[in-house]
CSV table of C-alpha atoms and ligand atoms in Angstrom, one decimal:
chain,number,residue,atom,x,y,z
D,38,MET,CA,-27.8,-25.3,11.7
D,39,CYS,CA,-27.7,-22.1,13.8
D,40,ILE,CA,-24.4,-21.1,11.6
D,41,ILE,CA,-25.7,-21.8,8.0
D,42,LEU,CA,-29.7,-20.0,8.5
D,43,ILE,CA,-26.3,-17.2,9.8
D,44,ASN,CA,-24.6,-17.0,7.4
D,45,GLU,CA,-27.9,-17.5,4.8
D,46,LEU,CA,-28.9,-14.4,6.1
D,47,ILE,CA,-25.4,-12.9,5.7
D,48,SER,CA,-25.6,-13.6,1.8
D,49,ILE,CA,-28.7,-11.6,1.3
D,50,MET,CA,-27.9,-8.5,3.5
D,51,ILE,CA,-25.0,-8.7,0.7
D,52,GLU,CA,-28.0,-8.7,-1.9
D,53,SER,CA,-29.9,-6.0,-0.1
D,54,ILE,CA,-27.0,-3.0,-0.5
D,55,GLN,CA,-27.1,-4.6,-4.3
D,56,LYS,CA,-30.8,-3.4,-4.3
D,57,LYS,CA,-30.0,-0.5,-2.1
D,58,GLU,CA,-32.3,-1.5,0.8
D,59,LYS,CA,-29.4,-1.4,3.3
D,60,LYS,CA,-25.9,0.8,3.1
D,61,ILE,CA,-22.8,1.0,2.5
D,62,ALA,CA,-20.9,3.4,5.8
D,63,VAL,CA,-17.2,5.0,5.2
D,64,LEU,CA,-15.4,6.0,8.1
D,65,GLY,CA,-12.8,8.5,8.0
D,66,LEU,CA,-13.1,10.5,4.6
D,67,GLY,CA,-9.1,10.8,4.2
D,68,TYR,CA,-6.6,9.9,0.8
D,69,VAL,CA,-8.4,6.0,0.9
D,70,GLY,CA,-11.8,6.6,2.0
D,71,LEU,CA,-13.3,9.1,0.0
D,72,PRO,CA,-11.7,7.2,-3.2
D,73,LEU,CA,-13.5,4.3,-1.9
D,74,ALA,CA,-16.8,5.6,-0.5
D,75,LEU,CA,-17.2,7.6,-4.3
D,76,GLU,CA,-16.3,4.6,-6.2
D,77,PHE,CA,-19.1,2.8,-3.8
D,78,ALA,CA,-21.5,5.5,-4.0
D,79,LYS,CA,-21.3,4.8,-8.2
D,80,LYS,CA,-23.5,1.6,-7.4
D,81,TYR,CA,-24.5,1.9,-3.6
D,82,SER,CA,-26.0,4.1,-1.3
D,83,VAL,CA,-23.0,4.8,0.8
D,84,ILE,CA,-23.0,6.8,4.5
D,85,GLY,CA,-19.4,8.9,3.9
D,86,PHE,CA,-18.6,9.9,8.2
D,87,ASP,CA,-15.9,11.3,9.1
D,88,ILE,CA,-15.0,13.2,12.9
D,89,ASN,CA,-13.7,16.1,11.1
D,90,GLN,CA,-17.0,18.6,10.7
D,91,SER,CA,-15.0,21.2,8.3
D,92,ARG,CA,-13.7,18.6,6.1
D,93,ILE,CA,-17.8,17.0,6.1
D,94,GLU,CA,-18.2,20.5,5.5
D,95,LEU,CA,-16.2,21.2,1.9
D,96,LEU,CA,-17.5,17.2,0.5
D,97,HIS,CA,-20.8,18.6,0.7
D,98,GLN,CA,-19.5,21.1,-1.7
D,99,SER,CA,-17.9,18.5,-4.0
D,100,ILE,CA,-14.4,19.6,-2.4
D,101,ASP,CA,-11.8,16.7,-1.5
D,102,PRO,CA,-9.9,18.3,1.5
D,103,SER,CA,-7.1,16.4,0.2
D,104,GLU,CA,-7.1,17.8,-3.6
D,105,GLU,CA,-7.1,13.8,-5.2
D,106,LEU,CA,-10.5,14.4,-6.3
D,107,ASP,CA,-12.0,17.1,-8.3
D,108,SER,CA,-15.6,17.7,-8.4
D,109,GLU,CA,-16.7,15.5,-12.0
D,110,ASP,CA,-15.4,12.6,-9.2
D,111,PHE,CA,-19.0,13.5,-6.6
D,112,LEU,CA,-21.5,13.0,-10.0
D,113,HIS,CA,-23.6,10.7,-10.4
D,114,THR,CA,-22.7,9.7,-6.4
D,115,ASP,CA,-25.6,7.9,-4.3
D,116,ILE,CA,-24.3,9.1,-1.0
D,117,VAL,CA,-24.3,11.6,2.4
D,118,PHE,CA,-21.3,12.8,4.2
D,119,THR,CA,-22.0,13.0,7.4
D,120,SER,CA,-20.4,13.7,11.3
D,121,SER,CA,-23.2,12.6,13.0
D,122,PRO,CA,-23.0,8.8,14.5
D,123,GLU,CA,-26.7,8.6,14.5
D,124,ASP,CA,-26.8,9.4,10.8
D,125,LEU,CA,-24.6,4.9,10.5
D,126,GLN,CA,-28.7,4.1,10.0
D,127,ASP,CA,-29.9,0.9,7.7
D,128,VAL,CA,-25.9,0.3,6.9
D,129,GLU,CA,-24.9,-3.4,6.1
D,130,VAL,CA,-21.4,-3.0,5.6
D,131,PHE,CA,-18.9,-1.2,7.8
D,132,ILE,CA,-15.4,0.1,6.5
D,133,VAL,CA,-12.9,1.2,8.1
D,134,THR,CA,-10.4,4.2,6.2
D,135,VAL,CA,-9.0,5.9,9.7
D,136,PRO,CA,-5.9,7.1,10.1
D,137,THR,CA,-2.8,4.7,12.5
D,138,PRO,CA,0.0,7.3,13.2
D,139,ILE,CA,2.8,6.4,15.4
D,140,ASP,CA,3.5,8.5,18.8
D,141,GLU,CA,6.9,10.7,19.6
D,142,HIS,CA,8.0,7.3,20.5
D,143,ASN,CA,7.5,5.8,17.4
D,144,ILE,CA,4.6,3.0,18.9
D,145,PRO,CA,2.0,2.6,16.9
D,146,ASP,CA,-1.1,5.4,18.1
D,147,LEU,CA,-4.9,3.2,17.4
D,148,THR,CA,-6.7,5.6,19.0
D,149,PRO,CA,-8.5,6.5,15.2
D,150,LEU,CA,-8.6,2.8,14.8
D,151,LEU,CA,-10.2,1.5,18.4
D,152,SER,CA,-12.5,5.0,18.5
D,153,ALA,CA,-14.1,4.3,14.7
D,154,THR,CA,-14.6,0.6,16.1
D,155,GLY,CA,-16.8,2.4,19.2
D,156,THR,CA,-18.2,4.5,17.0
D,157,ILE,CA,-19.1,1.1,14.8
D,158,GLY,CA,-19.8,-1.8,17.7
D,159,LYS,CA,-22.6,1.2,19.4
D,160,VAL,CA,-25.0,0.9,15.8
D,161,LEU,CA,-23.5,-2.7,14.9
D,162,SER,CA,-26.8,-4.8,13.9
D,163,LYS,CA,-27.1,-8.7,13.5
D,164,GLY,CA,-25.8,-9.8,10.0
D,165,ASN,CA,-23.5,-7.1,9.4
D,166,TYR,CA,-19.7,-6.5,8.2
D,167,VAL,CA,-16.9,-4.6,9.4
D,168,ILE,CA,-13.6,-4.8,7.4
D,169,TYR,CA,-10.7,-2.6,7.9
D,170,GLU,CA,-8.9,-0.9,5.6
D,171,SER,CA,-6.8,0.7,7.8
D,172,THR,CA,-2.5,-0.4,7.5
D,173,VAL,CA,-2.2,-2.2,10.9
D,174,TYR,CA,-0.1,-4.9,12.4
D,175,PRO,CA,-1.2,-8.6,11.7
D,176,GLY,CA,-3.3,-9.0,14.6
D,177,ALA,CA,-4.5,-5.4,15.5
D,178,THR,CA,-8.6,-6.1,13.7
D,179,GLU,CA,-8.6,-9.3,15.6
D,180,GLU,CA,-6.9,-9.1,19.3
D,181,ASP,CA,-7.1,-5.1,19.3
D,182,CYS,CA,-11.0,-3.8,17.0
D,183,VAL,CA,-13.0,-7.3,17.6
D,184,PRO,CA,-13.0,-7.7,20.7
D,185,ILE,CA,-14.6,-3.7,21.7
D,186,ILE,CA,-16.8,-4.5,19.0
D,187,GLU,CA,-18.3,-7.2,21.1
D,188,GLU,CA,-18.1,-5.4,23.8
D,189,LEU,CA,-20.4,-2.8,22.8
D,190,SER,CA,-22.8,-4.8,20.6
D,191,GLY,CA,-23.1,-7.6,22.5
D,192,LEU,CA,-23.0,-9.6,19.3
D,193,LYS,CA,-20.1,-12.3,18.6
D,194,MET,CA,-18.0,-12.1,15.7
D,195,GLY,CA,-18.8,-14.6,13.5
D,196,LYS,CA,-22.1,-16.6,14.5
D,197,ASP,CA,-23.2,-12.5,15.2
D,198,PHE,CA,-21.5,-10.3,12.8
D,199,LYS,CA,-18.3,-10.8,9.9
D,200,VAL,CA,-15.4,-8.7,9.0
D,201,GLY,CA,-12.5,-9.2,7.0
D,202,TYR,CA,-9.6,-6.6,6.2
D,203,SER,CA,-8.6,-5.5,2.8
D,204,PRO,CA,-5.7,-3.2,2.2
D,205,GLU,CA,-5.1,0.3,0.6
D,206,ARG,CA,-3.0,0.4,-1.6
D,207,ILE,CA,-3.5,3.9,-3.3
D,208,ASN,CA,-0.8,6.5,-4.0
D,209,PRO,CA,-0.8,10.0,-3.2
D,210,GLY,CA,-0.9,11.5,-7.0
D,211,ASP,CA,-1.4,8.9,-8.9
D,212,LYS,CA,-3.9,9.5,-11.9
D,213,VAL,CA,-3.4,6.1,-13.6
D,214,ARG,CA,-3.2,3.3,-10.7
D,215,THR,CA,-6.1,4.7,-9.1
D,216,LEU,CA,-8.7,2.3,-7.0
D,217,PRO,CA,-10.0,0.4,-9.8
D,218,ASN,CA,-6.6,-0.2,-11.5
D,219,ILE,CA,-5.3,-2.0,-8.7
D,220,LEU,CA,-5.6,-5.9,-7.7
D,221,LYS,CA,-7.0,-5.7,-4.0
D,222,ILE,CA,-6.1,-7.8,-1.7
D,223,VAL,CA,-9.1,-9.2,0.4
D,224,SER,CA,-9.7,-11.1,3.9
D,225,GLY,CA,-12.3,-12.3,5.8
D,226,ASN,CA,-13.4,-14.1,9.3
D,227,ASP,CA,-14.5,-17.1,8.3
D,228,ASP,CA,-14.9,-18.2,4.2
D,229,GLU,CA,-18.4,-17.0,3.8
D,230,ALA,CA,-17.2,-13.7,4.6
D,231,LEU,CA,-14.4,-14.2,2.4
D,232,GLU,CA,-16.9,-14.5,-0.7
D,233,ASN,CA,-18.9,-11.8,0.7
D,234,ILE,CA,-16.3,-9.5,0.9
D,235,ALA,CA,-14.2,-10.4,-2.9
D,236,ASP,CA,-17.5,-10.5,-3.7
D,237,LEU,CA,-18.0,-6.9,-2.6
D,238,TYR,CA,-15.2,-5.0,-3.4
D,239,GLY,CA,-14.9,-7.1,-6.6
D,240,SER,CA,-17.7,-5.2,-7.8
D,241,ILE,CA,-15.5,-1.9,-8.1
D,242,VAL,CA,-12.2,-3.8,-8.7
D,243,ARG,CA,-11.8,-4.1,-11.6
D,244,ALA,CA,-8.2,-5.1,-11.4
D,245,GLY,CA,-9.2,-8.5,-10.3
D,246,ILE,CA,-9.2,-9.9,-6.2
D,247,HIS,CA,-7.0,-11.9,-4.0
D,248,LYS,CA,-8.3,-13.8,-1.5
D,249,ALA,CA,-6.0,-13.8,1.2
D,250,SER,CA,-5.7,-17.5,3.5
D,251,SER,CA,-6.6,-14.7,6.5
D,252,ILE,CA,-7.3,-11.8,8.5
D,253,LYS,CA,-3.6,-11.3,9.6
D,254,VAL,CA,-1.8,-12.8,6.4
D,255,ALA,CA,-3.7,-9.7,4.6
D,256,GLU,CA,-2.5,-7.2,7.9
D,257,ALA,CA,0.7,-8.9,6.8
D,258,ALA,CA,0.8,-8.4,2.9
D,259,LYS,CA,0.4,-4.7,3.4
D,260,ILE,CA,2.1,-3.9,6.2
D,261,ILE,CA,5.7,-5.8,4.6
D,262,GLU,CA,4.9,-3.5,0.9
D,263,ASN,CA,5.9,-0.7,2.7
D,264,THR,CA,8.3,-1.9,5.1
D,265,GLN,CA,10.2,-3.7,1.4
D,266,ARG,CA,10.5,-0.2,0.4
D,267,ASP,CA,12.0,1.5,3.7
D,268,VAL,CA,13.9,-1.2,4.2
D,269,ASN,CA,15.3,-0.7,0.0
D,270,ILE,CA,15.8,3.2,0.4
D,271,ALA,CA,17.5,3.0,4.1
D,272,LEU,CA,19.8,0.6,1.9
D,273,MET,CA,19.7,3.1,-1.0
D,274,ASN,CA,21.3,6.0,2.0
D,275,GLU,CA,23.4,4.2,3.3
D,276,LEU,CA,25.1,3.1,0.1
D,277,SER,CA,25.2,7.0,-0.9
D,278,MET,CA,26.7,8.1,2.2
D,279,LEU,CA,29.6,5.2,1.5
D,280,PHE,CA,29.5,6.4,-2.5
D,281,ASN,CA,30.0,10.6,-1.1
D,282,LYS,CA,33.0,9.5,0.5
D,283,ILE,CA,34.5,6.6,-2.2
D,284,GLY,CA,33.7,9.9,-4.6
D,285,ILE,CA,31.3,8.5,-7.1
D,286,ASN,CA,27.6,10.4,-7.6
D,287,THR,CA,24.9,7.0,-6.3
D,288,PHE,CA,23.2,7.7,-9.7
D,289,GLU,CA,25.1,6.6,-11.6
D,290,VAL,CA,26.0,3.7,-9.9
D,291,LEU,CA,22.5,2.8,-9.9
D,292,GLU,CA,21.7,3.5,-13.6
D,293,ALA,CA,25.2,0.7,-14.1
D,294,ALA,CA,23.2,-1.7,-11.5
D,295,ALA,CA,20.1,-1.2,-13.1
D,296,THR,CA,21.1,-2.6,-16.6
D,297,LYS,CA,21.1,-5.9,-14.7
D,298,TRP,CA,17.7,-7.5,-15.8
D,299,ASN,CA,16.7,-8.6,-11.8
D,300,PHE,CA,18.0,-5.5,-9.9
D,301,TYR,CA,15.2,-3.2,-8.3
D,302,ASN,CA,15.9,-0.2,-8.8
D,303,VAL,CA,15.8,2.3,-5.6
D,304,THR,CA,17.2,5.7,-5.0
D,305,PRO,CA,17.7,7.4,-1.9
D,306,GLY,CA,15.9,9.7,-0.3
D,307,LEU,CA,14.3,11.7,2.8
D,308,VAL,CA,11.2,8.7,3.9
D,309,GLY,CA,8.1,11.0,4.8
D,310,GLY,CA,4.4,11.4,4.8
D,311,HIS,CA,2.1,8.4,6.1
D,312,CYS,CA,2.8,5.5,5.0
D,313,ILE,CA,6.5,3.9,4.2
D,314,GLY,CA,7.6,6.0,7.5
D,315,VAL,CA,5.2,4.8,9.6
D,316,ASP,CA,4.1,1.5,8.8
D,317,PRO,CA,7.7,-0.9,9.8
D,318,TYR,CA,7.2,0.7,13.0
D,319,TYR,CA,4.1,-1.3,13.8
D,320,LEU,CA,5.6,-4.4,12.2
D,321,THR,CA,8.6,-3.5,14.5
D,322,TYR,CA,6.3,-2.7,17.6
D,323,LYS,CA,3.9,-6.2,17.1
D,324,ALA,CA,8.1,-8.4,16.9
D,325,GLN,CA,8.2,-6.0,20.5
D,326,GLN,CA,5.7,-7.7,22.1
D,327,LEU,CA,6.8,-11.6,20.6
D,328,LYS,CA,10.0,-10.6,21.9
D,329,HIS,CA,12.1,-10.2,18.4
D,330,HIS,CA,14.0,-8.0,17.8
D,331,ALA,CA,13.3,-7.1,13.9
D,332,GLN,CA,16.7,-5.8,13.0
D,333,ILE,CA,17.3,-5.0,9.5
D,334,ILE,CA,14.0,-3.2,9.7
D,335,ALA,CA,14.7,-0.9,12.1
D,336,SER,CA,17.7,-0.5,11.3
D,337,GLY,CA,16.6,1.0,8.4
D,338,ARG,CA,14.2,2.7,10.2
D,339,ALA,CA,17.0,4.3,11.7
D,340,ILE,CA,19.1,4.8,8.9
D,341,ASN,CA,15.8,6.6,6.9
D,342,ASP,CA,14.9,9.3,10.0
D,343,ASP,CA,19.0,10.3,10.4
D,344,MET,CA,19.0,11.4,6.9
D,345,PRO,CA,17.6,14.9,7.1
D,346,ILE,CA,20.2,15.4,10.0
D,347,TYR,CA,22.8,13.7,7.6
D,348,LEU,CA,21.7,16.7,5.0
D,349,ALA,CA,22.0,19.8,7.0
D,350,LYS,CA,25.5,18.7,8.3
D,351,LYS,CA,26.5,18.2,4.7
D,352,ILE,CA,25.2,21.8,4.1
D,353,ILE,CA,26.8,22.8,6.8
D,354,LYS,CA,30.3,22.0,6.4
D,355,GLU,CA,30.3,23.0,2.2
D,356,ILE,CA,28.8,26.8,3.9
D,357,ASN,CA,31.4,26.7,6.5
D,358,ASN,CA,33.9,25.1,3.5
D,359,ALA,CA,32.3,28.0,0.4
D,360,GLY,CA,33.7,30.6,2.9
D,361,LYS,CA,30.0,31.9,4.4
D,362,VAL,CA,29.2,32.9,7.3
D,363,LEU,CA,26.6,30.9,8.8
D,364,LYS,CA,25.0,32.4,11.2
D,365,TYR,CA,24.6,35.6,8.0
D,366,ALA,CA,23.5,32.4,5.6
D,367,ARG,CA,20.4,32.2,3.5
D,368,VAL,CA,19.4,28.5,2.5
D,369,LEU,CA,16.3,27.5,-0.3
D,370,ILE,CA,15.0,24.6,0.1
D,371,LEU,CA,12.7,23.5,-2.9
D,372,GLY,CA,9.6,21.9,-1.5
D,373,ALA,CA,8.1,20.6,1.9
D,374,THR,CA,5.8,18.3,0.4
D,375,PHE,CA,6.9,14.7,1.5
D,376,LYS,CA,7.0,13.6,-2.6
D,377,GLU,CA,6.5,15.5,-5.5
D,378,ASN,CA,3.5,16.6,-7.6
D,379,VAL,CA,1.0,16.2,-4.1
D,380,SER,CA,0.4,19.2,-1.2
D,381,ASP,CA,0.4,16.0,1.8
D,382,ILE,CA,3.3,17.4,4.1
D,383,ARG,CA,2.3,15.3,6.7
D,384,ASN,CA,5.5,13.4,7.4
D,385,SER,CA,8.0,15.7,5.9
D,386,LYS,CA,11.0,15.1,6.7
D,387,ILE,CA,13.0,18.2,5.1
D,388,PHE,CA,11.6,20.1,8.4
D,389,ASP,CA,14.1,18.5,10.4
D,390,THR,CA,16.3,19.5,8.5
D,391,VAL,CA,15.1,23.2,8.6
D,392,ASN,CA,15.2,23.2,12.1
D,393,GLU,CA,18.7,21.8,11.9
D,394,LEU,CA,20.0,24.6,9.8
D,395,LYS,CA,17.5,27.2,12.0
D,396,SER,CA,19.9,26.1,14.8
D,397,TYR,CA,22.6,26.9,13.7
D,398,GLY,CA,21.7,31.0,12.9
D,399,ILE,CA,21.1,29.9,8.9
D,400,GLU,CA,18.0,32.2,7.3
D,401,VAL,CA,16.0,28.9,5.8
D,402,ASP,CA,13.9,29.5,2.8
D,403,VAL,CA,11.0,26.9,1.7
D,404,VAL,CA,9.6,27.1,-1.3
D,405,ASP,CA,6.6,24.9,-2.8
D,406,PRO,CA,4.0,25.5,-4.9
D,407,HIS,CA,1.7,22.6,-3.9
D,408,ALA,CA,2.4,22.9,-0.3
D,409,SER,CA,0.0,25.4,1.6
D,410,LYS,CA,1.1,28.4,4.2
D,411,ILE,CA,-1.7,27.8,7.0
D,412,ASP,CA,-0.7,22.9,7.2
D,413,VAL,CA,2.8,24.3,7.1
D,414,LYS,CA,2.7,26.9,9.7
D,415,LYS,CA,0.9,24.9,11.6
D,416,ASN,CA,2.5,22.1,12.1
D,417,TYR,CA,5.9,22.4,11.0
D,418,ASN,CA,6.0,25.8,12.7
D,419,HIS,CA,8.1,27.8,9.4
D,420,ASP,CA,6.3,30.2,7.5
D,421,LEU,CA,6.7,28.6,3.4
D,422,SER,CA,7.4,30.8,1.1
D,423,ARG,CA,5.8,31.0,-2.2
D,424,GLU,CA,8.5,32.3,-4.6
D,425,PRO,CA,12.6,32.1,-4.4
D,426,HIS,CA,13.9,36.3,-2.8
D,427,GLY,CA,16.7,37.7,-2.6
D,428,LYS,CA,20.5,35.3,-2.8
D,429,TYR,CA,21.5,31.9,-1.5
D,430,ASP,CA,24.7,30.7,0.1
D,431,ALA,CA,23.2,27.4,-0.6
D,432,MET,CA,20.0,25.6,-2.6
D,433,VAL,CA,18.2,22.6,-2.3
D,434,LEU,CA,16.7,20.9,-3.8
D,435,ALA,CA,14.4,18.2,-2.0
D,436,VAL,CA,11.0,17.4,-4.0
D,437,LYS,CA,11.0,16.5,-7.5
D,438,HIS,CA,7.4,18.9,-8.0
D,439,ASN,CA,7.3,19.7,-12.2
D,440,GLU,CA,7.9,23.1,-11.0
D,441,PHE,CA,11.4,22.1,-10.1
D,442,CYS,CA,12.3,19.7,-12.7
D,443,ASP,CA,13.8,21.7,-15.4
D,444,LEU,CA,15.2,25.3,-14.2
D,445,PRO,CA,17.8,26.8,-16.5
D,446,LEU,CA,21.2,26.5,-15.0
D,447,SER,CA,21.0,31.0,-14.6
D,448,TYR,CA,17.8,30.8,-12.7
D,449,PHE,CA,19.7,29.2,-10.1
D,450,GLU,CA,22.6,31.4,-10.8
D,451,HIS,CA,20.8,34.7,-10.4
D,452,ILE,CA,19.5,33.7,-7.3
D,453,SER,CA,22.6,32.5,-5.7
D,454,GLN,CA,25.8,34.1,-3.5
D,455,LYS,CA,28.7,33.4,-4.6
D,456,PRO,CA,30.1,30.0,-4.8
D,457,LEU,CA,27.2,28.5,-6.2
D,458,VAL,CA,26.4,25.8,-3.9
D,459,PHE,CA,23.8,23.4,-5.0
D,460,PHE,CA,22.0,19.9,-3.1
D,461,ASP,CA,20.2,18.0,-5.4
D,462,LEU,CA,18.5,15.0,-3.3
D,463,LYS,CA,17.5,13.9,-6.5
D,464,GLY,CA,20.1,13.6,-9.0
D,465,ILE,CA,18.1,15.5,-11.3
D,466,TYR,CA,20.9,18.1,-12.3
D,467,ARG,CA,23.8,15.9,-12.3
D,468,ASN,CA,26.1,17.3,-15.4
D,469,THR,CA,24.9,21.2,-14.7
D,470,PHE,CA,26.7,22.4,-12.3
D,471,ASN,CA,30.1,21.2,-13.8
D,472,ASP,CA,32.0,24.8,-12.8
D,473,HIS,CA,30.2,25.4,-9.0
D,474,ILE,CA,29.7,23.1,-6.2
D,475,TYR,CA,27.3,20.4,-6.6
D,476,PHE,CA,26.2,17.2,-4.5
D,477,SER,CA,23.6,14.5,-4.6
D,478,LEU,CA,22.6,12.0,-2.9
E,787,LIG,N1,-2.4,7.9,2.3
E,787,LIG,C1,-2.1,6.4,1.5
E,787,LIG,O1,-1.8,6.7,0.4
E,787,LIG,C2,-2.7,5.2,1.8
E,787,LIG,C3,-2.3,4.6,0.6
E,787,LIG,C4,-2.4,2.7,1.3
E,787,LIG,C5,-2.8,3.3,3.2
E,787,LIG,N2,-2.8,3.8,3.6
E,787,LIG,C6,-4.1,3.4,5.0
E,787,LIG,O2,-5.1,4.3,5.4
E,787,LIG,C7,-5.5,4.8,6.5
E,787,LIG,C8,-5.9,5.8,6.6
E,787,LIG,O3,-5.1,6.6,5.3
E,787,LIG,P1,-6.1,8.6,5.0
E,787,LIG,O4,-4.0,9.2,4.3
E,787,LIG,O5,-6.6,7.8,4.2
E,787,LIG,O6,-5.6,9.5,6.6
E,787,LIG,P2,-6.4,10.9,6.2
E,787,LIG,O7,-5.4,11.2,7.6
E,787,LIG,O8,-6.1,11.5,4.8
E,787,LIG,O9,-7.8,11.0,6.6
E,787,LIG,C9,-8.0,9.7,7.4
E,787,LIG,C10,-9.7,10.3,8.3
E,787,LIG,O10,-10.2,9.9,9.3
E,787,LIG,C11,-10.7,10.8,10.0
E,787,LIG,N3,-10.7,9.9,11.1
E,787,LIG,C12,-9.4,10.2,12.5
E,787,LIG,N4,-10.6,9.5,14.0
E,787,LIG,C13,-12.1,8.8,13.3
E,787,LIG,C14,-13.1,7.9,13.8
E,787,LIG,N5,-13.0,8.3,15.0
E,787,LIG,N6,-13.8,8.2,12.8
E,787,LIG,C15,-13.9,8.4,11.8
E,787,LIG,N7,-13.5,9.4,10.8
E,787,LIG,C16,-12.5,9.3,11.7
E,787,LIG,C17,-10.5,11.9,9.5
E,787,LIG,O11,-10.8,13.1,9.9
E,787,LIG,C18,-9.5,11.7,8.3
E,787,LIG,O12,-10.5,12.5,7.6
E,787,LIG,C19,-3.7,4.9,7.4
E,787,LIG,O13,-4.2,3.5,7.9
E,787,LIG,C20,-2.6,4.7,6.7
E,787,LIG,O14,-1.6,4.0,7.1
E,787,LIG,C21,-2.8,4.7,3.3
């Protein structure tokens, strides 16, 4: 009887969001949190909370620090941006979208997640919902976060408040697959929570809702999406090393193999960014806790993490073979971001290559039209160049930014010492450098 009353109370509370008597708070306004907060704010009253004060100041000016959204995306929204926990008043639904990084030993660093959870625990009221969107290993929501909320609030999950997990699938730089256009997985600590959370997200997501059978299932679903991709890229990287020894081009092999209807077409490359290179470590950590050695996942990570050094060794070998002196050599790297046409440099692996080359005394220029010079200096202690200057002993196309895709051969010939040595990680200049030294993954 008591549970029924609480559940009725919770349904009423969801209604109160629709009537704008109560609010939704989104904690963490980065790549994931900001689009989500603004989408909800088209319909409901939203509080956008972030501990980064300078980010909040930019948001007040309708500027997205992640450079994904335009100022028009802030129009016609009912949202207050704040970094004061005291502003988390009249909130009914808390949504957590803070980072879930790894530390220097590749162990999950739950500090932001647990800190945001603590913020919520201090202001939580009966009938509230807490929904996690940050990518975590199965069990993190219920085993790591809920106990903190219960301790700080003195309330009990299920009886007093509800919890859910709904992973985010947006892809930075993708203007087509945006939040309303991506099918959303939702989960809840009980049926009532599941239905209400499904209704809430269903009101902003046009692509549909998948109701997962439990919070752990939803957590696992997200983490294996990225793990599957990581392992498949690792396979392609391994094949690339092998095909290089055999003397055949990986991209040509893939083109041929992809003519089969069920061939999963993934290309080799450096795996950086906040998700694919990080999330599998959450799963290997969980596996380790359960005394299970996740062999394939761990091998995939090891291969992908080694790729920047493999690349550096190749560059050094080719410079040497071309009869050039390493300590006087100059290398141009085109692209600093972790993927094409975005400014995101988080966990960009090319700087591992850069540092390895520098350790041989090689001068390295990194050019990127999208990345911030300040951020690159701060994160990688490297001075980004806006344009190539002078002549180079080797050139590396690292990122497929549009600006780098259609450059004529004469351009590269003009900025190269002889012989011209070109490393094409993306395989886009195949058949262009026929009279030069060309290498692709
Ligand atoms: N970036 C993506 O494309 C993507 C896609 C799917 C899932 N995810 C997952 O979503 C989560 C968020 O990723 P992101 O890319 O948006 O991160 P982000 O770094 O862009 O943004 C996170 C924000 O959270 C803020 N923050 C940190 N600690 C906080 C706290 N205690 N309270 C309030 N705010 C806090 C930071 O200041 C930052 O503004 C991660 O778990 C990530 O794995 C990201």
